[in-house]
Amino acid sequence: MNETSQPPPIRELRRAQAAFVAAAGTRRSLPREFHLGTLGGEHRTLADDPTLDAGLRADVVERVLDGIDLHAANPPTPWITRSGELAAGDADYAWLTASMEAFGRHSLTVRGFYVVTRYGWLDLVAGLAVRTGRVRP
């Protein structure tokens, strides 16, 4: 882990993964969605829009941050849910970069950025991957 990352919130990631798998059902292809808030709890969800450039994507994340209590005990966490392999892709990194920019505008640090799939999760900040298999809710 680097100096800005923190140990991953395992229980919350499992809860977020279980919710994602339950919502996905048996569908094979799922849309990529960006989430910001509490893993497995209250959060805002945005559909991935590949037409957004880096600046607009950061502006969108900043607007979501504007609507979150930034003084709460747990700072907001950004994450992506999507189908596919447990490997980071360009769109995942685009949302990470936007999150880092938007958090910086609020003088916050992204301590973890997670990509959640049916098969596990990645922390793009810490460079950590956990393969869990399919999680049953």
CSV table of N, CA and C in Angstrom, one decimal:
chain,number,residue,atom,x,y,z
A,1,MET,N,0.8,-1.2,0.0
A,1,MET,CA,0.0,0.0,0.0
A,1,MET,C,0.9,1.2,0.0
A,2,ASN,N,0.4,2.3,-0.6
A,2,ASN,CA,1.2,3.5,-0.6
A,2,ASN,C,0.7,4.4,0.6
A,3,GLU,N,1.4,5.5,0.8
A,3,GLU,CA,1.1,6.3,2.0
A,3,GLU,C,-0.3,6.9,2.1
A,4,THR,N,-1.0,7.0,0.9
A,4,THR,CA,-2.4,7.6,1.0
A,4,THR,C,-3.4,6.6,1.0
A,5,SER,N,-3.1,5.3,0.9
A,5,SER,CA,-4.1,4.3,0.9
A,5,SER,C,-4.3,3.8,2.4
A,6,GLN,N,-5.3,3.1,2.6
A,6,GLN,CA,-5.6,2.5,3.9
A,6,GLN,C,-6.1,1.1,3.8
A,7,PRO,N,-6.1,0.3,4.8
A,7,PRO,CA,-6.5,-1.1,4.7
A,7,PRO,C,-7.9,-1.1,4.1
A,8,PRO,N,-8.2,-2.0,3.2
A,8,PRO,CA,-9.5,-2.0,2.6
A,8,PRO,C,-10.6,-2.4,3.6
A,9,PRO,N,-11.8,-1.8,3.5
A,9,PRO,CA,-12.9,-2.1,4.4
A,9,PRO,C,-13.5,-3.4,3.9
A,10,ILE,N,-13.0,-4.6,4.3
A,10,ILE,CA,-13.4,-5.9,3.8
A,10,ILE,C,-14.9,-6.1,4.0
A,11,ARG,N,-15.4,-5.9,5.1
A,11,ARG,CA,-16.8,-6.2,5.4
A,11,ARG,C,-17.7,-5.4,4.5
A,12,GLU,N,-17.4,-4.1,4.3
A,12,GLU,CA,-18.2,-3.2,3.5
A,12,GLU,C,-18.1,-3.6,2.0
A,13,LEU,N,-16.9,-4.0,1.6
A,13,LEU,CA,-16.7,-4.4,0.2
A,13,LEU,C,-17.5,-5.7,-0.1
A,14,ARG,N,-17.5,-6.6,0.9
A,14,ARG,CA,-18.3,-7.8,0.7
A,14,ARG,C,-19.8,-7.5,0.6
A,15,ARG,N,-20.2,-6.6,1.4
A,15,ARG,CA,-21.6,-6.1,1.4
A,15,ARG,C,-22.0,-5.5,0.0
A,16,ALA,N,-21.1,-4.6,-0.4
A,16,ALA,CA,-21.3,-4.0,-1.7
A,16,ALA,C,-21.3,-5.0,-2.9
A,17,GLN,N,-20.4,-6.0,-2.8
A,17,GLN,CA,-20.3,-7.0,-3.8
A,17,GLN,C,-21.6,-7.9,-3.8
A,18,ALA,N,-22.1,-8.3,-2.6
A,18,ALA,CA,-23.3,-9.1,-2.4
A,18,ALA,C,-24.5,-8.3,-3.0
A,19,ALA,N,-24.6,-7.0,-2.7
A,19,ALA,CA,-25.7,-6.2,-3.3
A,19,ALA,C,-25.6,-6.2,-4.8
A,20,PHE,N,-24.4,-6.0,-5.3
A,20,PHE,CA,-24.2,-6.0,-6.8
A,20,PHE,C,-24.6,-7.3,-7.4
A,21,VAL,N,-24.2,-8.4,-6.9
A,21,VAL,CA,-24.5,-9.7,-7.4
A,21,VAL,C,-26.0,-10.0,-7.3
A,22,ALA,N,-26.6,-9.6,-6.2
A,22,ALA,CA,-28.1,-9.8,-6.1
A,22,ALA,C,-28.8,-9.0,-7.1
A,23,ALA,N,-28.4,-7.8,-7.3
A,23,ALA,CA,-29.1,-6.9,-8.3
A,23,ALA,C,-28.9,-7.4,-9.7
A,24,ALA,N,-27.7,-7.9,-10.0
A,24,ALA,CA,-27.3,-8.4,-11.3
A,24,ALA,C,-28.1,-9.7,-11.7
A,25,GLY,N,-28.4,-10.5,-10.7
A,25,GLY,CA,-29.1,-11.7,-11.1
A,25,GLY,C,-28.3,-12.6,-12.0
A,26,THR,N,-28.9,-13.1,-13.0
A,26,THR,CA,-28.3,-14.0,-14.0
A,26,THR,C,-27.8,-13.3,-15.3
A,27,ARG,N,-28.0,-11.9,-15.3
A,27,ARG,CA,-27.6,-11.2,-16.5
A,27,ARG,C,-26.1,-11.3,-16.7
A,28,ARG,N,-25.6,-11.5,-17.9
A,28,ARG,CA,-24.2,-11.6,-18.1
A,28,ARG,C,-23.5,-10.2,-18.3
A,29,SER,N,-24.1,-9.3,-19.0
A,29,SER,CA,-23.5,-8.0,-19.3
A,29,SER,C,-24.3,-7.0,-18.5
A,30,LEU,N,-23.5,-6.3,-17.7
A,30,LEU,CA,-24.0,-5.2,-16.8
A,30,LEU,C,-23.4,-3.9,-17.1
A,31,PRO,N,-24.1,-2.8,-16.9
A,31,PRO,CA,-23.5,-1.5,-17.2
A,31,PRO,C,-22.5,-1.2,-16.1
A,32,ARG,N,-21.5,-0.4,-16.5
A,32,ARG,CA,-20.5,0.1,-15.5
A,32,ARG,C,-21.2,1.3,-14.8
A,33,GLU,N,-21.2,1.2,-13.5
A,33,GLU,CA,-21.7,2.3,-12.7
A,33,GLU,C,-20.7,2.8,-11.7
A,34,PHE,N,-20.7,4.2,-11.5
A,34,PHE,CA,-19.9,4.8,-10.5
A,34,PHE,C,-20.7,5.1,-9.3
A,35,HIS,N,-20.2,4.8,-8.1
A,35,HIS,CA,-20.9,5.0,-6.9
A,35,HIS,C,-20.0,5.9,-6.0
A,36,LEU,N,-20.6,6.7,-5.1
A,36,LEU,CA,-19.9,7.5,-4.2
A,36,LEU,C,-20.7,7.6,-2.9
A,37,GLY,N,-20.1,7.3,-1.8
A,37,GLY,CA,-20.8,7.3,-0.5
A,37,GLY,C,-20.3,6.2,0.4
A,38,THR,N,-21.2,5.5,1.0
A,38,THR,CA,-20.8,4.4,1.9
A,38,THR,C,-20.9,3.1,1.2
A,39,LEU,N,-19.8,2.3,1.2
A,39,LEU,CA,-19.8,1.0,0.6
A,39,LEU,C,-20.9,0.1,1.3
A,40,GLY,N,-21.8,-0.5,0.5
A,40,GLY,CA,-22.8,-1.3,1.0
A,40,GLY,C,-23.9,-0.5,1.8
A,41,GLY,N,-23.9,0.8,1.7
A,41,GLY,CA,-24.8,1.6,2.4
A,41,GLY,C,-25.3,2.7,1.6
A,42,GLU,N,-25.6,3.9,2.2
A,42,GLU,CA,-26.2,5.0,1.4
A,42,GLU,C,-25.1,5.6,0.5
A,43,HIS,N,-25.5,5.7,-0.8
A,43,HIS,CA,-24.6,6.3,-1.8
A,43,HIS,C,-25.4,6.8,-3.0
A,44,ARG,N,-24.7,7.5,-3.8
A,44,ARG,CA,-25.2,8.0,-5.1
A,44,ARG,C,-24.6,7.2,-6.2
A,45,THR,N,-25.4,6.9,-7.2
A,45,THR,CA,-25.0,6.0,-8.3
A,45,THR,C,-25.1,6.8,-9.6
A,46,LEU,N,-24.1,6.8,-10.5
A,46,LEU,CA,-24.1,7.4,-11.8
A,46,LEU,C,-23.8,6.4,-12.8
A,47,ALA,N,-24.5,6.4,-13.9
A,47,ALA,CA,-24.2,5.5,-15.0
A,47,ALA,C,-22.9,6.0,-15.7
A,48,ASP,N,-22.1,5.1,-16.2
A,48,ASP,CA,-20.9,5.5,-16.9
A,48,ASP,C,-21.3,6.1,-18.2
A,49,ASP,N,-20.8,7.3,-18.5
A,49,ASP,CA,-21.0,7.9,-19.8
A,49,ASP,C,-19.7,8.1,-20.5
A,50,PRO,N,-19.4,7.3,-21.5
A,50,PRO,CA,-18.1,7.3,-22.1
A,50,PRO,C,-17.9,8.6,-22.9
A,51,THR,N,-18.9,9.4,-23.1
A,51,THR,CA,-18.7,10.7,-23.8
A,51,THR,C,-18.2,11.8,-23.0
A,52,LEU,N,-18.2,11.6,-21.6
A,52,LEU,CA,-17.6,12.6,-20.8
A,52,LEU,C,-16.1,12.7,-20.9
A,53,ASP,N,-15.6,13.9,-21.0
A,53,ASP,CA,-14.1,14.0,-21.0
A,53,ASP,C,-13.7,14.1,-19.5
A,54,ALA,N,-12.4,14.2,-19.3
A,54,ALA,CA,-11.8,14.1,-18.0
A,54,ALA,C,-12.3,15.2,-17.1
A,55,GLY,N,-12.4,16.4,-17.6
A,55,GLY,CA,-12.9,17.6,-16.9
A,55,GLY,C,-14.3,17.5,-16.5
A,56,LEU,N,-15.2,17.1,-17.4
A,56,LEU,CA,-16.6,16.9,-17.1
A,56,LEU,C,-16.8,15.8,-16.1
A,57,ARG,N,-16.1,14.7,-16.2
A,57,ARG,CA,-16.2,13.6,-15.3
A,57,ARG,C,-15.8,14.1,-13.9
A,58,ALA,N,-14.8,14.8,-13.7
A,58,ALA,CA,-14.4,15.4,-12.4
A,58,ALA,C,-15.4,16.3,-11.9
A,59,ASP,N,-16.0,17.2,-12.8
A,59,ASP,CA,-17.1,18.1,-12.4
A,59,ASP,C,-18.3,17.3,-11.8
A,60,VAL,N,-18.7,16.2,-12.5
A,60,VAL,CA,-19.8,15.4,-12.1
A,60,VAL,C,-19.5,14.8,-10.7
A,61,VAL,N,-18.3,14.3,-10.5
A,61,VAL,CA,-18.0,13.7,-9.2
A,61,VAL,C,-18.0,14.8,-8.1
A,62,GLU,N,-17.5,16.0,-8.5
A,62,GLU,CA,-17.5,17.1,-7.5
A,62,GLU,C,-18.9,17.5,-7.1
A,63,ARG,N,-19.8,17.5,-8.1
A,63,ARG,CA,-21.2,17.8,-7.7
A,63,ARG,C,-21.8,16.8,-6.8
A,64,VAL,N,-21.5,15.5,-7.0
A,64,VAL,CA,-22.0,14.5,-6.1
A,64,VAL,C,-21.4,14.7,-4.7
A,65,LEU,N,-20.1,15.0,-4.6
A,65,LEU,CA,-19.5,15.3,-3.3
A,65,LEU,C,-20.1,16.5,-2.6
A,66,ASP,N,-20.6,17.5,-3.4
A,66,ASP,CA,-21.2,18.7,-2.9
A,66,ASP,C,-22.5,18.3,-2.1
A,67,GLY,N,-23.1,17.2,-2.4
A,67,GLY,CA,-24.4,16.8,-1.8
A,67,GLY,C,-24.2,15.8,-0.7
A,68,ILE,N,-22.9,15.5,-0.3
A,68,ILE,CA,-22.6,14.5,0.8
A,68,ILE,C,-22.0,15.2,2.0
A,69,ASP,N,-22.4,14.8,3.2
A,69,ASP,CA,-21.9,15.3,4.4
A,69,ASP,C,-20.4,14.9,4.5
A,70,LEU,N,-19.5,15.8,4.2
A,70,LEU,CA,-18.1,15.5,4.2
A,70,LEU,C,-17.5,15.5,5.6
A,71,HIS,N,-18.3,15.9,6.6
A,71,HIS,CA,-17.8,15.9,8.0
A,71,HIS,C,-18.3,14.7,8.8
A,72,ALA,N,-18.9,13.7,8.1
A,72,ALA,CA,-19.4,12.5,8.7
A,72,ALA,C,-18.2,11.7,9.2
A,73,ALA,N,-18.5,10.8,10.1
A,73,ALA,CA,-17.4,9.9,10.7
A,73,ALA,C,-16.6,9.2,9.6
A,74,ASN,N,-17.3,8.7,8.6
A,74,ASN,CA,-16.6,7.9,7.6
A,74,ASN,C,-16.7,8.8,6.3
A,75,PRO,N,-15.5,9.1,5.8
A,75,PRO,CA,-15.5,9.9,4.5
A,75,PRO,C,-16.1,9.1,3.4
A,76,PRO,N,-16.6,9.8,2.3
A,76,PRO,CA,-17.2,9.0,1.2
A,76,PRO,C,-16.1,8.2,0.5
A,77,THR,N,-16.6,7.1,-0.1
A,77,THR,CA,-15.7,6.2,-0.8
A,77,THR,C,-16.2,6.1,-2.2
A,78,PRO,N,-15.4,6.2,-3.2
A,78,PRO,CA,-15.8,6.0,-4.6
A,78,PRO,C,-15.5,4.5,-5.0
A,79,TRP,N,-16.4,4.0,-5.8
A,79,TRP,CA,-16.2,2.7,-6.4
A,79,TRP,C,-17.0,2.5,-7.6
A,80,ILE,N,-16.6,1.5,-8.4
A,80,ILE,CA,-17.2,1.1,-9.7
A,80,ILE,C,-17.8,-0.3,-9.5
A,81,THR,N,-19.0,-0.5,-10.1
A,81,THR,CA,-19.5,-1.9,-10.2
A,81,THR,C,-19.6,-2.1,-11.7
A,82,ARG,N,-19.3,-3.3,-12.1
A,82,ARG,CA,-19.3,-3.7,-13.6
A,82,ARG,C,-19.2,-5.2,-13.7
A,83,SER,N,-19.6,-5.6,-14.9
A,83,SER,CA,-19.3,-7.0,-15.3
A,83,SER,C,-17.9,-7.1,-15.8
A,84,GLY,N,-17.5,-8.3,-16.1
A,84,GLY,CA,-16.2,-8.5,-16.7
A,84,GLY,C,-15.1,-9.1,-15.8
A,85,GLU,N,-13.9,-9.1,-16.3
A,85,GLU,CA,-12.8,-9.7,-15.5
A,85,GLU,C,-12.4,-8.8,-14.4
A,86,LEU,N,-11.7,-9.4,-13.5
A,86,LEU,CA,-11.2,-8.7,-12.3
A,86,LEU,C,-9.8,-8.1,-12.6
A,87,ALA,N,-9.9,-7.1,-13.6
A,87,ALA,CA,-8.7,-6.4,-14.0
A,87,ALA,C,-9.1,-5.0,-14.3
A,88,ALA,N,-8.3,-4.0,-14.0
A,88,ALA,CA,-8.6,-2.6,-14.2
A,88,ALA,C,-8.5,-2.3,-15.7
A,89,GLY,N,-9.5,-1.4,-16.1
A,89,GLY,CA,-9.5,-1.0,-17.5
A,89,GLY,C,-9.4,0.5,-17.6
A,90,ASP,N,-9.4,1.0,-18.8
A,90,ASP,CA,-9.3,2.5,-19.0
A,90,ASP,C,-10.4,3.3,-18.3
A,91,ALA,N,-11.7,2.8,-18.4
A,91,ALA,CA,-12.8,3.5,-17.8
A,91,ALA,C,-12.7,3.5,-16.3
A,92,ASP,N,-12.2,2.4,-15.7
A,92,ASP,CA,-12.0,2.4,-14.3
A,92,ASP,C,-11.0,3.5,-13.9
A,93,TYR,N,-9.9,3.6,-14.6
A,93,TYR,CA,-8.9,4.6,-14.3
A,93,TYR,C,-9.4,6.0,-14.6
A,94,ALA,N,-10.3,6.2,-15.6
A,94,ALA,CA,-10.8,7.5,-15.8
A,94,ALA,C,-11.7,8.0,-14.6
A,95,TRP,N,-12.4,7.1,-14.0
A,95,TRP,CA,-13.2,7.4,-12.8
A,95,TRP,C,-12.3,7.7,-11.6
A,96,LEU,N,-11.2,6.9,-11.5
A,96,LEU,CA,-10.3,7.1,-10.4
A,96,LEU,C,-9.7,8.5,-10.5
A,97,THR,N,-9.2,8.9,-11.7
A,97,THR,CA,-8.6,10.2,-11.9
A,97,THR,C,-9.6,11.3,-11.6
A,98,ALA,N,-10.9,11.1,-12.1
A,98,ALA,CA,-11.9,12.1,-11.8
A,98,ALA,C,-12.2,12.3,-10.3
A,99,SER,N,-12.2,11.1,-9.6
A,99,SER,CA,-12.4,11.1,-8.2
A,99,SER,C,-11.3,11.9,-7.5
A,100,MET,N,-10.0,11.6,-7.9
A,100,MET,CA,-8.9,12.2,-7.2
A,100,MET,C,-8.9,13.7,-7.4
A,101,GLU,N,-9.3,14.2,-8.6
A,101,GLU,CA,-9.4,15.6,-8.9
A,101,GLU,C,-10.6,16.2,-8.1
A,102,ALA,N,-11.7,15.6,-8.1
A,102,ALA,CA,-12.9,16.1,-7.3
A,102,ALA,C,-12.6,16.1,-5.8
A,103,PHE,N,-12.1,15.1,-5.3
A,103,PHE,CA,-11.7,15.0,-3.9
A,103,PHE,C,-10.7,16.1,-3.5
A,104,GLY,N,-9.7,16.3,-4.4
A,104,GLY,CA,-8.8,17.4,-4.2
A,104,GLY,C,-9.4,18.8,-4.1
A,105,ARG,N,-10.4,19.0,-4.9
A,105,ARG,CA,-11.1,20.3,-4.9
A,105,ARG,C,-11.8,20.5,-3.6
A,106,HIS,N,-12.1,19.5,-2.9
A,106,HIS,CA,-12.7,19.5,-1.5
A,106,HIS,C,-11.7,19.3,-0.4
A,107,SER,N,-10.4,19.3,-0.8
A,107,SER,CA,-9.3,19.1,0.2
A,107,SER,C,-9.4,17.7,0.8
A,108,LEU,N,-9.8,16.8,0.1
A,108,LEU,CA,-9.9,15.4,0.6
A,108,LEU,C,-9.0,14.5,-0.2
A,109,THR,N,-8.7,13.4,0.3
A,109,THR,CA,-7.8,12.4,-0.3
A,109,THR,C,-8.6,11.1,-0.6
A,110,VAL,N,-8.4,10.6,-1.8
A,110,VAL,CA,-9.0,9.3,-2.1
A,110,VAL,C,-8.2,8.2,-1.5
A,111,ARG,N,-8.7,7.6,-0.4
A,111,ARG,CA,-7.9,6.6,0.3
A,111,ARG,C,-8.1,5.2,-0.3
A,112,GLY,N,-9.1,5.0,-1.0
A,112,GLY,CA,-9.4,3.7,-1.7
A,112,GLY,C,-10.3,3.9,-2.8
A,113,PHE,N,-10.1,3.3,-3.9
A,113,PHE,CA,-11.0,3.4,-5.1
A,113,PHE,C,-11.2,1.9,-5.5
A,114,TYR,N,-12.4,1.4,-5.5
A,114,TYR,CA,-12.6,0.0,-5.7
A,114,TYR,C,-13.4,-0.2,-7.0
A,115,VAL,N,-13.0,-1.3,-7.6
A,115,VAL,CA,-13.7,-1.9,-8.8
A,115,VAL,C,-14.3,-3.2,-8.3
A,116,VAL,N,-15.6,-3.3,-8.3
A,116,VAL,CA,-16.3,-4.5,-7.7
A,116,VAL,C,-17.0,-5.2,-8.9
A,117,THR,N,-16.7,-6.5,-9.0
A,117,THR,CA,-17.3,-7.4,-10.0
A,117,THR,C,-17.9,-8.6,-9.3
A,118,ARG,N,-18.5,-9.5,-10.1
A,118,ARG,CA,-19.1,-10.7,-9.5
A,118,ARG,C,-18.0,-11.5,-8.8
A,119,TYR,N,-16.8,-11.4,-9.2
A,119,TYR,CA,-15.7,-12.3,-8.8
A,119,TYR,C,-14.8,-11.8,-7.8
A,120,GLY,N,-14.9,-10.6,-7.4
A,120,GLY,CA,-14.0,-10.0,-6.4
A,120,GLY,C,-14.0,-8.5,-6.5
A,121,TRP,N,-12.9,-7.9,-6.0
A,121,TRP,CA,-12.8,-6.5,-6.1
A,121,TRP,C,-11.3,-6.1,-6.2
A,122,LEU,N,-11.1,-4.9,-6.7
A,122,LEU,CA,-9.7,-4.3,-6.8
A,122,LEU,C,-9.7,-3.0,-6.1
A,123,ASP,N,-8.6,-2.7,-5.5
A,123,ASP,CA,-8.4,-1.3,-4.9
A,123,ASP,C,-7.3,-0.7,-5.8
A,124,LEU,N,-7.7,0.2,-6.7
A,124,LEU,CA,-6.8,0.9,-7.6
A,124,LEU,C,-5.8,1.8,-6.9
A,125,VAL,N,-6.1,2.3,-5.7
A,125,VAL,CA,-5.2,3.1,-5.0
A,125,VAL,C,-4.1,2.3,-4.4
A,126,ALA,N,-4.4,1.2,-3.8
A,126,ALA,CA,-3.4,0.3,-3.1
A,126,ALA,C,-2.8,-0.7,-4.0
A,127,GLY,N,-3.4,-0.9,-5.2
A,127,GLY,CA,-2.9,-1.9,-6.1
A,127,GLY,C,-3.2,-3.3,-5.6
A,128,LEU,N,-4.3,-3.5,-5.0
A,128,LEU,CA,-4.7,-4.8,-4.4
A,128,LEU,C,-5.9,-5.4,-5.1
A,129,ALA,N,-5.8,-6.7,-5.3
A,129,ALA,CA,-7.0,-7.4,-5.9
A,129,ALA,C,-7.3,-8.6,-5.0
A,130,VAL,N,-8.6,-8.8,-4.8
A,130,VAL,CA,-9.1,-9.9,-4.0
A,130,VAL,C,-10.1,-10.7,-4.8
A,131,ARG,N,-9.8,-11.9,-5.1
A,131,ARG,CA,-10.8,-12.7,-5.8
A,131,ARG,C,-11.6,-13.5,-4.8
A,132,THR,N,-12.9,-13.3,-4.8
A,132,THR,CA,-13.8,-13.9,-3.8
A,132,THR,C,-14.7,-15.0,-4.4
A,133,GLY,N,-14.8,-15.0,-5.8
A,133,GLY,CA,-15.7,-15.9,-6.4
A,133,GLY,C,-17.1,-15.2,-6.3
A,134,ARG,N,-18.1,-15.9,-6.8
A,134,ARG,CA,-19.4,-15.3,-6.8
A,134,ARG,C,-19.9,-15.3,-5.3
A,135,VAL,N,-20.4,-14.1,-4.9
A,135,VAL,CA,-20.9,-13.9,-3.6
A,135,VAL,C,-22.4,-14.1,-3.6
A,136,ARG,N,-22.9,-14.9,-2.8
A,136,ARG,CA,-24.4,-15.1,-2.7
A,136,ARG,C,-24.9,-14.2,-1.6
A,137,PRO,N,-26.0,-13.4,-1.9
A,137,PRO,CA,-26.5,-12.5,-0.9
A,137,PRO,C,-27.2,-13.3,0.3
